[in-house]
Amino acid sequence: VDINELTNLTNTTFGTDNFGAGDHIAVADASASNATKRVKLPVEIGIAVSDETTDLTTGTSKVSFKMPHAMTLTEVRAYVNTVPTGATIIVDINDDGTPILSTKLSIDISEDTSTSAATPAVLSDTFLDDDTTVSIDIDQVGSTAAGKGLKIWLIGYR
């Protein structure tokens, strides 16, 4: 079952175990084997790349941080609170200095999110190790007016 389809348990029995409401994840195996079961726990990490009011500027390693755990990425997103005009915002994400995007993350002119970008980002490296250094580069900020308040979201599972 997809983890997004899990619902709260009321009173469910699996084998001889009885589960009640609470923070339980029950994994039923039709073969009734004792084989190890794995559950992919969803995780999101949000990063503020700039303050809220200053024009974005281009440059490498605008922000960097250490991963608090290993993570498999399924998606990356960007958001600004002031939209760019004249040109798109283009962002690159690096894992220990190596880009993880074959098509960089972008926010189109007069838009505040990358989710509607004409050219979506493409992940070329989806695994981030525990304690690896992630850094964010800004390659383009808008030409008539730069965006402001850039945030990046790393979305995936542990």
mmCIF file of C-alpha atoms in Angstrom:
data_model
loop_
_atom_site.group_PDB
_atom_site.id
_atom_site.type_symbol
_atom_site.label_atom_id
_atom_site.label_comp_id
_atom_site.label_asym_id
_atom_site.label_seq_id
_atom_site.Cartn_x
_atom_site.Cartn_y
_atom_site.Cartn_z
ATOM 1 C CA VAL A 1 0.000 0.000 0.000
ATOM 2 C CA ASP A 2 1.241 3.469 -0.851
ATOM 3 C CA ILE A 3 2.079 5.343 2.365
ATOM 4 C CA ASN A 4 -0.141 8.213 1.188
ATOM 5 C CA GLU A 5 -3.130 5.842 1.297
ATOM 6 C CA LEU A 6 -2.656 4.763 4.921
ATOM 7 C CA THR A 7 -5.435 5.675 7.307
ATOM 8 C CA ASN A 8 -5.709 5.691 11.076
ATOM 9 C CA LEU A 9 -6.250 2.284 12.591
ATOM 10 C CA THR A 10 -9.286 1.788 14.748
ATOM 11 C CA ASN A 11 -8.983 -1.809 15.886
ATOM 12 C CA THR A 12 -7.239 -4.117 13.434
ATOM 13 C CA THR A 13 -5.785 -7.579 13.805
ATOM 14 C CA PHE A 14 -2.821 -8.878 11.815
ATOM 15 C CA GLY A 15 -2.011 -12.455 12.683
ATOM 16 C CA THR A 16 -2.009 -12.643 16.465
ATOM 17 C CA ASP A 17 -1.257 -8.932 16.933
ATOM 18 C CA ASN A 18 -4.083 -6.521 17.654
ATOM 19 C CA PHE A 19 -3.450 -2.851 16.799
ATOM 20 C CA GLY A 20 -5.504 0.029 18.146
ATOM 21 C CA ALA A 21 -5.592 3.697 17.236
ATOM 22 C CA GLY A 22 -2.286 5.523 17.542
ATOM 23 C CA ASP A 23 0.986 6.008 15.756
ATOM 24 C CA HIS A 24 1.385 2.530 14.295
ATOM 25 C CA ILE A 25 2.210 1.422 10.805
ATOM 26 C CA ALA A 26 1.172 -2.161 10.200
ATOM 27 C CA VAL A 27 2.619 -3.988 7.218
ATOM 28 C CA ALA A 28 0.656 -7.067 6.264
ATOM 29 C CA ASP A 29 2.384 -9.735 4.183
ATOM 30 C CA ALA A 30 0.113 -12.132 2.300
ATOM 31 C CA SER A 31 2.734 -14.871 2.628
ATOM 32 C CA ALA A 32 2.686 -14.516 6.440
ATOM 33 C CA SER A 33 6.486 -14.687 6.363
ATOM 34 C CA ASN A 34 8.749 -13.133 8.927
ATOM 35 C CA ALA A 35 10.758 -11.401 6.197
ATOM 36 C CA THR A 36 11.887 -7.855 6.900
ATOM 37 C CA LYS A 37 9.419 -5.210 5.738
ATOM 38 C CA ARG A 38 10.493 -1.725 4.720
ATOM 39 C CA VAL A 39 8.418 1.397 4.927
ATOM 40 C CA LYS A 40 9.556 4.511 3.087
ATOM 41 C CA LEU A 41 8.948 7.452 5.402
ATOM 42 C CA PRO A 42 8.139 10.666 3.541
ATOM 43 C CA VAL A 43 10.286 13.679 4.350
ATOM 44 C CA GLU A 44 10.528 17.308 3.230
ATOM 45 C CA ILE A 45 13.335 19.730 3.968
ATOM 46 C CA GLY A 46 12.749 23.457 3.430
ATOM 47 C CA ILE A 47 15.672 25.862 3.050
ATOM 48 C CA ALA A 48 15.552 29.672 3.075
ATOM 49 C CA VAL A 49 18.129 30.775 0.508
ATOM 50 C CA SER A 50 17.690 34.506 1.109
ATOM 51 C CA ASP A 51 15.950 36.986 3.345
ATOM 52 C CA GLU A 52 12.444 38.151 2.478
ATOM 53 C CA THR A 53 13.111 41.716 1.243
ATOM 54 C CA THR A 54 16.518 41.889 -0.481
ATOM 55 C CA ASP A 55 16.871 41.359 -4.246
ATOM 56 C CA LEU A 56 18.348 37.964 -5.088
ATOM 57 C CA THR A 57 21.868 37.990 -6.514
ATOM 58 C CA THR A 58 23.674 35.327 -8.493
ATOM 59 C CA GLY A 59 26.467 33.254 -7.020
ATOM 60 C CA THR A 60 27.587 29.868 -5.789
ATOM 61 C CA SER A 61 26.873 28.412 -2.358
ATOM 62 C CA LYS A 62 24.337 31.084 -1.413
ATOM 63 C CA VAL A 63 23.427 28.710 1.409
ATOM 64 C CA SER A 64 24.768 25.330 2.461
ATOM 65 C CA PHE A 65 23.866 22.811 5.146
ATOM 66 C CA LYS A 66 24.597 19.263 6.267
ATOM 67 C CA MET A 67 21.929 16.641 5.635
ATOM 68 C CA PRO A 68 20.448 15.473 8.969
ATOM 69 C CA HIS A 69 19.819 11.975 7.510
ATOM 70 C CA ALA A 70 20.073 10.086 4.236
ATOM 71 C CA MET A 71 17.293 10.845 1.767
ATOM 72 C CA THR A 72 16.081 9.725 -1.646
ATOM 73 C CA LEU A 73 14.746 12.708 -3.580
ATOM 74 C CA THR A 74 11.589 12.468 -5.645
ATOM 75 C CA GLU A 75 11.136 16.180 -6.302
ATOM 76 C CA VAL A 76 12.658 19.621 -5.733
ATOM 77 C CA ARG A 77 10.741 22.888 -5.659
ATOM 78 C CA ALA A 78 11.480 26.601 -5.426
ATOM 79 C CA TYR A 79 9.297 29.487 -4.266
ATOM 80 C CA VAL A 80 9.778 33.267 -4.066
ATOM 81 C CA ASN A 81 7.617 35.837 -2.327
ATOM 82 C CA THR A 82 8.470 38.522 -4.943
ATOM 83 C CA VAL A 83 8.298 37.314 -8.545
ATOM 84 C CA PRO A 84 11.080 37.887 -11.099
ATOM 85 C CA THR A 85 10.446 40.015 -14.183
ATOM 86 C CA GLY A 86 12.388 40.189 -17.430
ATOM 87 C CA ALA A 87 13.975 36.741 -16.970
ATOM 88 C CA THR A 88 13.460 33.541 -15.026
ATOM 89 C CA ILE A 89 15.116 32.613 -11.750
ATOM 90 C CA ILE A 90 17.450 29.642 -12.217
ATOM 91 C CA VAL A 91 18.774 27.630 -9.270
ATOM 92 C CA ASP A 92 21.198 24.708 -9.011
ATOM 93 C CA ILE A 93 21.462 22.271 -6.090
ATOM 94 C CA ASN A 94 24.727 20.499 -5.269
ATOM 95 C CA ASP A 95 25.643 17.401 -3.254
ATOM 96 C CA ASP A 96 29.196 17.885 -1.915
ATOM 97 C CA GLY A 97 29.855 20.271 -4.828
ATOM 98 C CA THR A 98 28.371 18.037 -7.556
ATOM 99 C CA PRO A 99 25.142 19.202 -9.234
ATOM 100 C CA ILE A 100 22.136 16.917 -8.673
ATOM 101 C CA LEU A 101 20.034 18.454 -11.478
ATOM 102 C CA SER A 102 20.498 17.769 -15.197
ATOM 103 C CA THR A 103 17.880 20.469 -15.875
ATOM 104 C CA LYS A 104 18.099 23.234 -13.295
ATOM 105 C CA LEU A 105 15.247 24.429 -11.109
ATOM 106 C CA SER A 106 13.537 27.532 -12.491
ATOM 107 C CA ILE A 107 10.809 30.000 -11.661
ATOM 108 C CA ASP A 108 9.294 31.625 -14.739
ATOM 109 C CA ILE A 109 8.804 35.344 -15.271
ATOM 110 C CA SER A 110 5.981 36.785 -13.112
ATOM 111 C CA GLU A 111 5.453 33.467 -11.281
ATOM 112 C CA ASP A 112 6.253 32.618 -7.656
ATOM 113 C CA THR A 113 6.810 28.846 -7.892
ATOM 114 C CA SER A 114 8.784 26.296 -9.869
ATOM 115 C CA THR A 115 5.841 23.874 -9.930
ATOM 116 C CA SER A 116 4.421 25.620 -13.006
ATOM 117 C CA ALA A 117 7.754 26.182 -14.791
ATOM 118 C CA ALA A 118 7.708 25.769 -18.579
ATOM 119 C CA THR A 119 10.858 23.647 -18.201
ATOM 120 C CA PRO A 120 10.640 21.467 -15.082
ATOM 121 C CA ALA A 121 13.740 20.519 -13.109
ATOM 122 C CA VAL A 122 15.178 17.044 -13.752
ATOM 123 C CA LEU A 123 16.976 15.149 -10.990
ATOM 124 C CA SER A 124 20.164 13.414 -12.157
ATOM 125 C CA ASP A 125 21.201 12.305 -8.642
ATOM 126 C CA THR A 126 18.379 11.311 -6.324
ATOM 127 C CA PHE A 127 20.279 10.102 -3.252
ATOM 128 C CA LEU A 128 21.690 12.405 -0.560
ATOM 129 C CA ASP A 129 23.882 10.733 2.077
ATOM 130 C CA ASP A 130 23.582 11.471 5.773
ATOM 131 C CA ASP A 131 25.887 14.397 6.685
ATOM 132 C CA THR A 132 26.618 15.317 3.055
ATOM 133 C CA THR A 133 26.884 19.047 2.317
ATOM 134 C CA VAL A 134 24.059 20.420 0.194
ATOM 135 C CA SER A 135 24.636 23.847 -1.359
ATOM 136 C CA ILE A 136 22.378 26.106 -3.413
ATOM 137 C CA ASP A 137 23.651 28.214 -6.328
ATOM 138 C CA ILE A 138 21.648 31.018 -7.920
ATOM 139 C CA ASP A 139 22.475 31.271 -11.640
ATOM 140 C CA GLN A 140 19.864 33.856 -12.687
ATOM 141 C CA VAL A 141 17.568 36.203 -10.717
ATOM 142 C CA GLY A 142 15.366 38.071 -13.194
ATOM 143 C CA SER A 143 16.600 40.947 -15.380
ATOM 144 C CA THR A 144 14.099 43.804 -15.006
ATOM 145 C CA ALA A 145 13.371 42.990 -11.364
ATOM 146 C CA ALA A 146 15.049 40.286 -9.324
ATOM 147 C CA GLY A 147 12.985 37.925 -7.229
ATOM 148 C CA LYS A 148 13.078 38.085 -3.419
ATOM 149 C CA GLY A 149 12.555 35.596 -0.599
ATOM 150 C CA LEU A 150 13.791 32.372 -2.235
ATOM 151 C CA LYS A 151 13.027 29.045 -0.558
ATOM 152 C CA ILE A 152 13.951 25.562 -1.781
ATOM 153 C CA TRP A 153 12.146 22.319 -0.897
ATOM 154 C CA LEU A 154 13.736 18.883 -1.055
ATOM 155 C CA ILE A 155 10.985 16.266 -1.180
ATOM 156 C CA GLY A 156 11.381 12.505 -0.949
ATOM 157 C CA TYR A 157 11.697 9.717 1.563
ATOM 158 C CA ARG A 158 14.102 8.300 4.148
#
